[in-house]
Coordinates of N, CA and C and ligand atoms in Angstrom, one line a residue:
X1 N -7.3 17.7 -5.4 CA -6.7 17.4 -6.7 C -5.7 16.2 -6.6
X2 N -5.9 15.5 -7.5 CA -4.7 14.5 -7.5 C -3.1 14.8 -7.3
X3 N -2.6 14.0 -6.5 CA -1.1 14.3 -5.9 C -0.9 15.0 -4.7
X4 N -2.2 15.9 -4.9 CA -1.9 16.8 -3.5 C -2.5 16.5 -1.8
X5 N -2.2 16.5 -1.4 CA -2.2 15.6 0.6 C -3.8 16.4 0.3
X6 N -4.3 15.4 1.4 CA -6.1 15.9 1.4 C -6.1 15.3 2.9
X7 N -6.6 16.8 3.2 CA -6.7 16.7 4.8 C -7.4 15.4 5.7
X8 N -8.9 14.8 5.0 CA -9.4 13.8 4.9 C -9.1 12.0 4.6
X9 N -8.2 12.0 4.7 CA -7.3 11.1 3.9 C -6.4 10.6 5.1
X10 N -6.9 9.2 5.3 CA -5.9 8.4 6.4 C -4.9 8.0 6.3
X11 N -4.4 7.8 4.9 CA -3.4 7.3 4.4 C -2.2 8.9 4.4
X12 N -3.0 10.0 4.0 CA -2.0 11.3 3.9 C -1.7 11.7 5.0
X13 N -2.5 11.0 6.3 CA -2.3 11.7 7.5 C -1.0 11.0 8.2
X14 N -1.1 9.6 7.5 CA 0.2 8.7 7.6 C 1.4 9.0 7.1
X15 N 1.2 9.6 6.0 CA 2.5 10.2 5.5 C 2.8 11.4 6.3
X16 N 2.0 12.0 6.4 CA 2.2 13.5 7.3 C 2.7 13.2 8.7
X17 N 2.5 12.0 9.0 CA 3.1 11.7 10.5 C 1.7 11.9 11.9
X18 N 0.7 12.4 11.2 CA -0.3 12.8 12.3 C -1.3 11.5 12.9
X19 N -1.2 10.8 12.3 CA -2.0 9.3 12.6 C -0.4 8.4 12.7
X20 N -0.3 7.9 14.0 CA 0.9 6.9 13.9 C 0.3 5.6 13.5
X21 N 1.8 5.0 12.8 CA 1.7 3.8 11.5 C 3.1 2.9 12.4
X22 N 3.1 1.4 12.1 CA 4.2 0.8 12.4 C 5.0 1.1 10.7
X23 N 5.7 1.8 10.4 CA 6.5 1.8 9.6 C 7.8 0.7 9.3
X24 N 7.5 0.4 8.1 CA 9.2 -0.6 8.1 C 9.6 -0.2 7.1
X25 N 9.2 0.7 5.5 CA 10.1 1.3 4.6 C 9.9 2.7 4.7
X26 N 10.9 3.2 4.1 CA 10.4 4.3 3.7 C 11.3 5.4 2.5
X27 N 10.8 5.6 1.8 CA 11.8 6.1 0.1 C 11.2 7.7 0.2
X28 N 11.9 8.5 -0.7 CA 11.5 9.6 -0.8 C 9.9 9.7 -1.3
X29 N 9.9 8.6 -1.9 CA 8.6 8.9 -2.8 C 7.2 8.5 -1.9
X30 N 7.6 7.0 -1.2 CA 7.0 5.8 -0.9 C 6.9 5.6 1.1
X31 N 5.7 5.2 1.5 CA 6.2 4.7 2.7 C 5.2 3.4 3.0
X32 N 6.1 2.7 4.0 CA 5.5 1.5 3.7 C 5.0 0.7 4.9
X33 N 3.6 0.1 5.8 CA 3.6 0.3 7.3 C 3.0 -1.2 7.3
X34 N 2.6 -1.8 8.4 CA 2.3 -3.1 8.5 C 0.5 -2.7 8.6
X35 N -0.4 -3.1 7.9 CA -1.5 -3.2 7.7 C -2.3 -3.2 9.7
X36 N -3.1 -2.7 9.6 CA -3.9 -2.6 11.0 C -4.9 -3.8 11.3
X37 N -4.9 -4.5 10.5 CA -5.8 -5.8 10.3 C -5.4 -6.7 9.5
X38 N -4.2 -7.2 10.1 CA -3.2 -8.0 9.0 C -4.4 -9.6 9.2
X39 N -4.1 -9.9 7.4 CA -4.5 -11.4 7.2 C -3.8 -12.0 6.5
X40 N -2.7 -11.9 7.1 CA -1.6 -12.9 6.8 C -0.2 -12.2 8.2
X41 N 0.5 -13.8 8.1 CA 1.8 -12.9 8.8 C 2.4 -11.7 8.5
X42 N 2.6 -11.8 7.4 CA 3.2 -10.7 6.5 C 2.2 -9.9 5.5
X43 N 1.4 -8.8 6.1 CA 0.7 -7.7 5.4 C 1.1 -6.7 5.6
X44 N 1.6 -5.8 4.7 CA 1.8 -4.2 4.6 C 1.7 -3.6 3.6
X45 N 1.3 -2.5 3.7 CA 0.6 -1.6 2.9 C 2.1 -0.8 2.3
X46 N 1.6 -1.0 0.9 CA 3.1 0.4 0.5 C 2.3 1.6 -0.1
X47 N 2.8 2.4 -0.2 CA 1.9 3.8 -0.6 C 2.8 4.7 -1.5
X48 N 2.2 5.3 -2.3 CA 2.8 6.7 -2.8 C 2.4 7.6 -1.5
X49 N 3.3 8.6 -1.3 CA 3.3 9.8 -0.5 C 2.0 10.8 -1.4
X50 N 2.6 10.7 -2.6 CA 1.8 11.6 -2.8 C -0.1 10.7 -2.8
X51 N -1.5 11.8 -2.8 CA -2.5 11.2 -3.4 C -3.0 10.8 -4.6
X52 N -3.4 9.4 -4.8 CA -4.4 9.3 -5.7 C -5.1 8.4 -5.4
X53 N -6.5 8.5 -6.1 CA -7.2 7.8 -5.4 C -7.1 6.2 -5.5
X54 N -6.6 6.2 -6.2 CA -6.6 4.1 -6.4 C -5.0 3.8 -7.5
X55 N -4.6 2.8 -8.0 CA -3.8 2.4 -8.2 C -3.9 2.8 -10.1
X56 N -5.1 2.8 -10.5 CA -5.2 2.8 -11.9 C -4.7 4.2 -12.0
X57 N -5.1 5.5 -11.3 CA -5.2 6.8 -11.1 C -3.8 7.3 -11.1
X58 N -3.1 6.4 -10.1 CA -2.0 6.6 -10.0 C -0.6 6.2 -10.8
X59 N -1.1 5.1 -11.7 CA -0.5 4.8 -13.0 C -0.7 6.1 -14.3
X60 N -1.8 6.5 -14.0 CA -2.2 7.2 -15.4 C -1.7 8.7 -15.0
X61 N -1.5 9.3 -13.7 CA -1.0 10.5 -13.2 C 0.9 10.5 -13.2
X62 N 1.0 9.8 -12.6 CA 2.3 9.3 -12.2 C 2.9 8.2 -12.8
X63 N 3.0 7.7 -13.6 CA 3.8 6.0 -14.3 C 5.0 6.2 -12.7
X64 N 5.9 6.7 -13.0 CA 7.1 6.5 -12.4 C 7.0 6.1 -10.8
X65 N 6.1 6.9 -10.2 CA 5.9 6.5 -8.8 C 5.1 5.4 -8.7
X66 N 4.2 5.1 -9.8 CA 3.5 3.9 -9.6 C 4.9 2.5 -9.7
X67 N 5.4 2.7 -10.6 CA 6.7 1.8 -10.4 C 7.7 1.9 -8.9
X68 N 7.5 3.3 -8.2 CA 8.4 3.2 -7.1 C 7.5 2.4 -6.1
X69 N 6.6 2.2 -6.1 CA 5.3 1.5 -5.6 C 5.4 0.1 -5.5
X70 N 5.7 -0.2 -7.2 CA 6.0 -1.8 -7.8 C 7.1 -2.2 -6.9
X71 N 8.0 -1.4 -6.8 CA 9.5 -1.7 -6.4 C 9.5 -1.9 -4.9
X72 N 9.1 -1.5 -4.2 CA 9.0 -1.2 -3.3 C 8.2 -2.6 -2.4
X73 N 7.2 -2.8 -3.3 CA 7.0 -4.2 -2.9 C 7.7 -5.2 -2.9
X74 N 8.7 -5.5 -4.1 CA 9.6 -5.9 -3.5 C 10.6 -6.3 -2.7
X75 N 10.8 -5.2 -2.2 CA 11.9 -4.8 -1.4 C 11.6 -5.4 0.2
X76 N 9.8 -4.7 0.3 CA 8.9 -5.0 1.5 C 9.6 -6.7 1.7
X77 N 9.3 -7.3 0.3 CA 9.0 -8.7 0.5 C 10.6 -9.6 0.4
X78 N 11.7 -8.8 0.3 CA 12.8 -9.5 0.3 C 13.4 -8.9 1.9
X79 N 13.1 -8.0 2.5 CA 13.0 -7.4 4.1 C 12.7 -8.9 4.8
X80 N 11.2 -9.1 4.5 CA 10.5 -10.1 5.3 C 10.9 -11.5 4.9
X81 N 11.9 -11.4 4.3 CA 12.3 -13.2 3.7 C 10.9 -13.7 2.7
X82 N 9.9 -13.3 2.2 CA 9.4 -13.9 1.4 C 9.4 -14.4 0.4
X83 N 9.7 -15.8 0.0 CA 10.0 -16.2 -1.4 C 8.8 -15.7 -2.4
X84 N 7.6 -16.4 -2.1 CA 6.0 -16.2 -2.7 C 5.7 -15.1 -2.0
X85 N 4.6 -14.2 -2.5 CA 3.6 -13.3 -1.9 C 2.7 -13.2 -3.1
X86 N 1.6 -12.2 -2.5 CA 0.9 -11.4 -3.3 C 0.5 -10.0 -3.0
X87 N 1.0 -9.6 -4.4 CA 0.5 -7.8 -4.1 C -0.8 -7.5 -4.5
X88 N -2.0 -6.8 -4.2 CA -3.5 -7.0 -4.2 C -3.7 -5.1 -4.1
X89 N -4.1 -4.9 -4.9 CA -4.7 -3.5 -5.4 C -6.3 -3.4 -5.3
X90 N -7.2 -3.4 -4.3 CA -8.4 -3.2 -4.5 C -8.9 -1.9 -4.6
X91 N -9.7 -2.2 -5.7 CA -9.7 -1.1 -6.7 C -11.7 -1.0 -6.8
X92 N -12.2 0.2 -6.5 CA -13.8 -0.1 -6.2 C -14.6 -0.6 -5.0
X93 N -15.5 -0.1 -4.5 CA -16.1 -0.5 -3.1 C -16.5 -1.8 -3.5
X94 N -16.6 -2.7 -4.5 CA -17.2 -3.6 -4.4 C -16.2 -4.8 -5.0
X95 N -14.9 -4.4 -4.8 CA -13.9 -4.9 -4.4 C -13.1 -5.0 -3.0
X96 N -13.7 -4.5 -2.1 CA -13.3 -4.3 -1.0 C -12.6 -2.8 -0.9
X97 N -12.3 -2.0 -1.8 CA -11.5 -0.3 -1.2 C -11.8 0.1 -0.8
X98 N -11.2 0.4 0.7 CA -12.1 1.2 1.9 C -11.3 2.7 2.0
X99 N -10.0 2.4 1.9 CA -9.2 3.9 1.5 C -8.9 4.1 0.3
X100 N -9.1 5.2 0.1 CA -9.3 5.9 -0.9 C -7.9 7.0 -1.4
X101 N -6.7 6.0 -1.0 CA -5.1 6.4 -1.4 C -4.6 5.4 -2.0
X102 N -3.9 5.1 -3.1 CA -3.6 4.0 -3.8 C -2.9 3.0 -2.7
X103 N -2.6 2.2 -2.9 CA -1.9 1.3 -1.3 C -2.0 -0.2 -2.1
X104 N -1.0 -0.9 -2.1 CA -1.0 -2.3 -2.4 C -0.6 -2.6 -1.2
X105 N -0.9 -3.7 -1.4 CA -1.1 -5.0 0.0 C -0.2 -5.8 -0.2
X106 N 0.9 -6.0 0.3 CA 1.8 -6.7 0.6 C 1.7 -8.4 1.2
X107 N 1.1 -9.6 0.6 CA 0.7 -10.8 1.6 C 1.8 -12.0 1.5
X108 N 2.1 -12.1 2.8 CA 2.7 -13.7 2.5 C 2.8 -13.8 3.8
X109 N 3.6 -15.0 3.9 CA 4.3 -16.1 5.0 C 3.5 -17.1 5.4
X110 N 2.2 -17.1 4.6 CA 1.6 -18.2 5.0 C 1.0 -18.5 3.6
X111 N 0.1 -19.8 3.3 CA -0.2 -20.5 2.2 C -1.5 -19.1 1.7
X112 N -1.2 -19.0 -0.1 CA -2.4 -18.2 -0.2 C -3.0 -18.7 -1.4
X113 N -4.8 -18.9 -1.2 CA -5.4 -19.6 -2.2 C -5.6 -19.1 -3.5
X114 N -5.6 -19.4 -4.5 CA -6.2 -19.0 -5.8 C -7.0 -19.8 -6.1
X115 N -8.2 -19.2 -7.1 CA -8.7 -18.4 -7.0 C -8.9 -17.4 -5.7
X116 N -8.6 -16.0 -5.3 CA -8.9 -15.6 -4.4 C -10.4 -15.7 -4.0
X117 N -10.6 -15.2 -2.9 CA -12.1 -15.3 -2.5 C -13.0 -13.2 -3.0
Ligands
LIG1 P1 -8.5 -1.5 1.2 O1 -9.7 -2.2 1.9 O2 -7.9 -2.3 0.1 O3 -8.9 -0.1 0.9 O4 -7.3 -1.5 2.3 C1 -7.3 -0.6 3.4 C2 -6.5 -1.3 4.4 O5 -6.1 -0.3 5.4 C3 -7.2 -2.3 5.2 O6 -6.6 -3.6 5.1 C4 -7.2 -1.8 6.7 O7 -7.0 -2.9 7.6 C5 -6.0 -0.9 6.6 N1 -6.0 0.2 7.6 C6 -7.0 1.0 8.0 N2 -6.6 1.9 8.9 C7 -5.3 1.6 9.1 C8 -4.3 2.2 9.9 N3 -4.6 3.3 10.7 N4 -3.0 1.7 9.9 C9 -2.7 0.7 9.1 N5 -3.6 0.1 8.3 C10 -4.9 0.5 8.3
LIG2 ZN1 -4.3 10.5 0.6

């Protein structure tokens, strides 16, 4: 069910503490870890604690934690001195979502193109 930790879930096992994460934030709500395949200097993942499956899901269940989310980026990105970044929500397998826990992408410290690829 949505919100609730799913044993399956790499991202819940992160919050749960059973899969170790380089963590750099962490809020009651929210925790926030350096991506395992960073493509940029600065990639990290912020998360709701609790589950949902993607970022839209988590807006429409939760408004408020999806903002602790928003915020939180942030925060990530004023930690890391980042003037510019980009926060990147992929959302569908054929957008690239491989996990299946809401998670924005935290990117900077280096030049980033638009149009994305
Ligand atoms: P997405 O492809 O948008 O679903 O993003 C999932 C991200 O999780 C990818 O950028 C992966 O590199 C990252 N990732 C996968 N496993 C781990 C892990 N154990 N710790 C940190 N990041 C991870
Ligand atoms: Zn999860």
């Amino acid at each position: 069910m949505t919100g609730e930790p799913q044993d399956d879930c790499l991202f819940c096992r992160i919050v749960a503490g059973t899969i170790p994460a380089t963590i750099v934030r962490e809020t009651e709500t929210t925790v926030a870890f350096r991506d395992i395949n960073p493509q940029a200097p600065t990639h990290v993942l912020v998360i709701p604690k609790a589950h949902h499956r993607d970022a839209a899901a988590l807006a429409a269940a939760a408004p408020e934690l999806a903002a602790d989310v928003l915020r939180e980026t942030q925060a990530v990105a004023d930690e890391e001195k980042l003037e510019s970044y980009r926060i990147v929500f992929n959302t569908g397998s054929g957008a690239g979502q491989t996990v299946w826990h809401a998670h924005a992408h935290v990117l900077g410290g280096r030049g980033l193109d638009w149009p994305p690829g």
